[in-house]
XYZ file of C-alpha atoms in Angstrom:
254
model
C 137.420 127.563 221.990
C 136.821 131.102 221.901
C 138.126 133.856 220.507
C 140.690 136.159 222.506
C 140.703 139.126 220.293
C 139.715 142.684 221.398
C 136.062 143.047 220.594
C 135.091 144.824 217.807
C 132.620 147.001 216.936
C 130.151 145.410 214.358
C 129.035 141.725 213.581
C 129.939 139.526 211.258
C 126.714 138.726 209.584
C 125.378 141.842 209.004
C 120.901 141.906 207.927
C 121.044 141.561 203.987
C 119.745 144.933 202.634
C 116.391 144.203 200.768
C 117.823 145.242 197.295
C 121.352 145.936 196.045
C 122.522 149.741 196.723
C 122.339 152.031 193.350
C 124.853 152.606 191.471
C 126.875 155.821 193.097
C 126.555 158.842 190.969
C 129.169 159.796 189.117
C 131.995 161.995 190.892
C 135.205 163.916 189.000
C 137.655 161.015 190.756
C 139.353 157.639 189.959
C 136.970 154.655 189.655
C 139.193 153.492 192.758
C 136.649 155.402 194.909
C 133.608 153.569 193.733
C 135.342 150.349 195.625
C 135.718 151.891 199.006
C 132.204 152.827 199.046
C 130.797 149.097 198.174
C 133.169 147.544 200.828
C 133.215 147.499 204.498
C 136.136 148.128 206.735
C 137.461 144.832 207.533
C 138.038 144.258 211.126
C 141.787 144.944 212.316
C 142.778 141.746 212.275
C 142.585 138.644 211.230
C 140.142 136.015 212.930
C 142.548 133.052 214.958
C 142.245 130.126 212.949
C 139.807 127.788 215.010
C 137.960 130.076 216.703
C 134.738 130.510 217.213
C 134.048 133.475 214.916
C 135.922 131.505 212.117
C 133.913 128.772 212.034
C 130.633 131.535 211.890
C 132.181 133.105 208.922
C 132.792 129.984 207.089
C 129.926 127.777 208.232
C 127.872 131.290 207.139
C 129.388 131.422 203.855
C 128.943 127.805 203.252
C 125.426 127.674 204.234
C 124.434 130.637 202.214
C 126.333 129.681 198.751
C 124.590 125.855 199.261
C 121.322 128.388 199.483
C 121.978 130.329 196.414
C 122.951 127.021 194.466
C 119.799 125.531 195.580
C 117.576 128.496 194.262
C 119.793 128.636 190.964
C 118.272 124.842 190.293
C 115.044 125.437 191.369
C 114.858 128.726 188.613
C 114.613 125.753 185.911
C 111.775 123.655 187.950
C 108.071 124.028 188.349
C 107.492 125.139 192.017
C 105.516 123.295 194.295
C 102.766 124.745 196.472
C 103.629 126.073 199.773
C 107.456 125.907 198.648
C 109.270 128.482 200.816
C 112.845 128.688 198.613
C 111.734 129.808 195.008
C 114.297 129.663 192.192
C 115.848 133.371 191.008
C 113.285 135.222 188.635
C 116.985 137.441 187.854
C 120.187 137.311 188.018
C 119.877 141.045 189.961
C 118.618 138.975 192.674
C 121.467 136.136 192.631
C 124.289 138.986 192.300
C 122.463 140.567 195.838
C 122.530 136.946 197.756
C 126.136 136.660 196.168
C 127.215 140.018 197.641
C 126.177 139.849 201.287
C 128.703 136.583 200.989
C 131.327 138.831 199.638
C 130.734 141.679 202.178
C 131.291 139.440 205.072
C 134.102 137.895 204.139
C 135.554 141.502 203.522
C 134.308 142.479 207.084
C 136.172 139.460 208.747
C 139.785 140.382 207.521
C 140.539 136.394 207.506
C 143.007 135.517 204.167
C 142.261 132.099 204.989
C 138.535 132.408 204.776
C 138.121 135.189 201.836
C 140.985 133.879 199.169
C 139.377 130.348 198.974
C 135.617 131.334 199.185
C 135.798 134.240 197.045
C 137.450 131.922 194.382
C 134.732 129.658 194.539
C 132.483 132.859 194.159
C 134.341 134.279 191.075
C 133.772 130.699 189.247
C 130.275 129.761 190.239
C 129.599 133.355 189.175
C 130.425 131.917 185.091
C 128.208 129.344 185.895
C 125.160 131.311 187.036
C 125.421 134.134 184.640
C 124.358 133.152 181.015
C 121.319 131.605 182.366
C 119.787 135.107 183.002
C 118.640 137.605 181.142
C 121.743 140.549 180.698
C 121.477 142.794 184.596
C 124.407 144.783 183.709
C 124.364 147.174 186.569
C 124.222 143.993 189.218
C 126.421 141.468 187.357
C 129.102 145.001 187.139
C 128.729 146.047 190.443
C 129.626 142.453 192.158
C 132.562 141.793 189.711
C 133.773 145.286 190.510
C 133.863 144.469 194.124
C 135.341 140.658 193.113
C 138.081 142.873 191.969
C 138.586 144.910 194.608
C 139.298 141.835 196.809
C 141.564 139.828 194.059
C 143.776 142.552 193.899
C 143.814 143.557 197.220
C 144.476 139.802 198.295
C 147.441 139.292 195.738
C 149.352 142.720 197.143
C 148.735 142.031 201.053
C 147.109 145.230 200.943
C 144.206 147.083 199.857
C 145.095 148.325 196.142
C 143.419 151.568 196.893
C 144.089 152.713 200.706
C 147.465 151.220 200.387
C 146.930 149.867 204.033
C 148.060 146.494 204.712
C 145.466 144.120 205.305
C 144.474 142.172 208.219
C 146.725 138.665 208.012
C 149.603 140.289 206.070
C 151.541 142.077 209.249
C 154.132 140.026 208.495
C 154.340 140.208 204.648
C 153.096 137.990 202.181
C 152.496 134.463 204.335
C 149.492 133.493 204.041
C 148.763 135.542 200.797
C 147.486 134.286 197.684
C 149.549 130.796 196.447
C 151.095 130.193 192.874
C 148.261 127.581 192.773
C 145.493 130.605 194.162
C 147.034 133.389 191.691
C 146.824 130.485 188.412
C 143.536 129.239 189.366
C 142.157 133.050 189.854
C 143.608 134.048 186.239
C 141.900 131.440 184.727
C 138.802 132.947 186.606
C 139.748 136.125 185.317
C 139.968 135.129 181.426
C 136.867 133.331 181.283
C 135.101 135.862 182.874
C 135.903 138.689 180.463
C 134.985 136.582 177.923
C 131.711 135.162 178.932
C 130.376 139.117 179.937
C 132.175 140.474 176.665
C 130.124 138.122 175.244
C 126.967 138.732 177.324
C 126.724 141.918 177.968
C 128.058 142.923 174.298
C 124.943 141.401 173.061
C 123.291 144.142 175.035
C 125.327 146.855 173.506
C 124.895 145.602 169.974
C 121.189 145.406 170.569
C 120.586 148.225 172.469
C 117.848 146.259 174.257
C 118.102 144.964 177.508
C 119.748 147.392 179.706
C 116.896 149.705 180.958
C 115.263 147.334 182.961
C 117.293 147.308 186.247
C 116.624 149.871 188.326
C 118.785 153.244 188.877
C 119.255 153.360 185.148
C 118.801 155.580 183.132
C 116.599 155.680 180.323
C 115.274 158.099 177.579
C 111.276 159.003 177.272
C 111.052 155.929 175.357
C 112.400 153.495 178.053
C 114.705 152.673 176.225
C 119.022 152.991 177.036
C 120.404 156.397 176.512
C 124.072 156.634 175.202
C 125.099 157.608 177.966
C 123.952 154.796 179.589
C 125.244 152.158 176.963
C 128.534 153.888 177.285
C 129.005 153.387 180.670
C 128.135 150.007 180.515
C 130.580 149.621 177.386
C 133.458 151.112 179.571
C 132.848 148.759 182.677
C 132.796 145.525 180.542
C 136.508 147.014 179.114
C 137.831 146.996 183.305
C 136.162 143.980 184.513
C 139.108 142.748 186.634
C 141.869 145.306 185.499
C 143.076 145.653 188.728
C 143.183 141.930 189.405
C 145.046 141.197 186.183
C 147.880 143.791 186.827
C 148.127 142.469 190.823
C 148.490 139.117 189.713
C 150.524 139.944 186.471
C 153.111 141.791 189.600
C 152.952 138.679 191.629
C 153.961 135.914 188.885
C 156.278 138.704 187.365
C 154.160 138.639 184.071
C 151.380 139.791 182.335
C 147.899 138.783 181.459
């Protein structure tokens, strides 16, 4: 079965970028515009269920998550010789393999494909995380763009453009269940606990954080206030817009 759609311009499985983009510097306007920078344009609309392209998407994002699993248990293991999948030697490394998943489920516009996956994304993410050594800048910059999509998903349109997203012409079918909007709250509390934990070690410590790179540092190498600010700020929003999109949707609050 094929596909009948207009083509578009663009694939679906875009090359992986070698690293994960720097942070973007700092500009005088809402944090809002940090999120349209790390997502792409989806496509206009939604894939037909039981297509062709469908079944790319979500054999892709099935095939790479069973990947990044894989690695995640081979971190712990003594490699053999010749071995071509090594385990993660940082999280900053997980968080890129985790976001090239993310960006291509963005890309293909598909409700059906991005609520479920991206679920299962947000809650493997607890798993992986406190078996790493703190990456604030990568473990921030995927839960920012988490966010992005959670809120975007709950609304039936993109929290920041305001433009209705591919799959919700017609409203709110298809959108996020009762069952979807629980299940991602619970996501959403554990979450801000485990990094307030985590990452507040780092901020207590002041240790830790200068080792990504993009950050800044003082002569010493060590986290400027500045820095340890920033980081302090970001842990406070981790899925702010998420909460308040769900908190609209179930007519209550977080």
């Amino acid at each position: 079965m094929t596909d009948t759609q207009p083509p578009e311009s663009g694939g679906f499985l875009p090359p992986t970028p070698s690293s994960m983009p720097s942070p973007h510097p700092s500009v005088p306007s809402s944090s809002s515009t940090r999120f349209l920078s790390d997502l792409p344009h989806p496509r206009n609309r939604a894939l037909r269920p039981g297509s062709n392209k469908e079944d790319m998407v979500r054999n892709y994002a099935s095939g790479k998550l069973m990947q990044i699993s894989r690695r995640y248990v081979k971190k712990f293991g003594t490699p053999e010789p010749g071995e071509e999948l090594t385990g993660y030697q940082d999280f900053s490394e997980l968080c890129k393999d985790l976001d090239a998943v993310v960006n291509v489920l963005w890309l293909s516009g598909t409700p059906s494909l991005q609520i479920q996956i991206l679920l299962r994304i947000a809650s493997e993410f607890t798993e992986y995380v406190p078996s790493f050594p703190p990456a604030p800048d990568a473990t921030l910059r995927l839960l920012r763009k988490l966010d992005h999509c959670f809120a975007s998903l709950a609304a039936g349109q993109d929290f920041v453009t305001k433009e209705t997203l591919p799959g919700f012409e017609d409203g709110l079918t298809g959108a996020m269940t009762t069952t979807d909007m629980v299940r991602c709250r619970s996501t959403v509390e554990s979450t801000r606990s485990l990094m307030f934990r985590l990452l507040g070690d780092v901020l207590e410590n002041d240790t830790g954080v200068g080792g990504e790179e993009g950050e800044d540092e003082d002569e010493r190498g060590e986290p400027t206030a500045a820095d340890l600010g920033r980081i302090n700020t970001e842990v406070d929003r981790i899925y702010e817009n998420t909460i308040i999109a769900i908190g609209n949707r179930l007519g209550d609050g977080l």
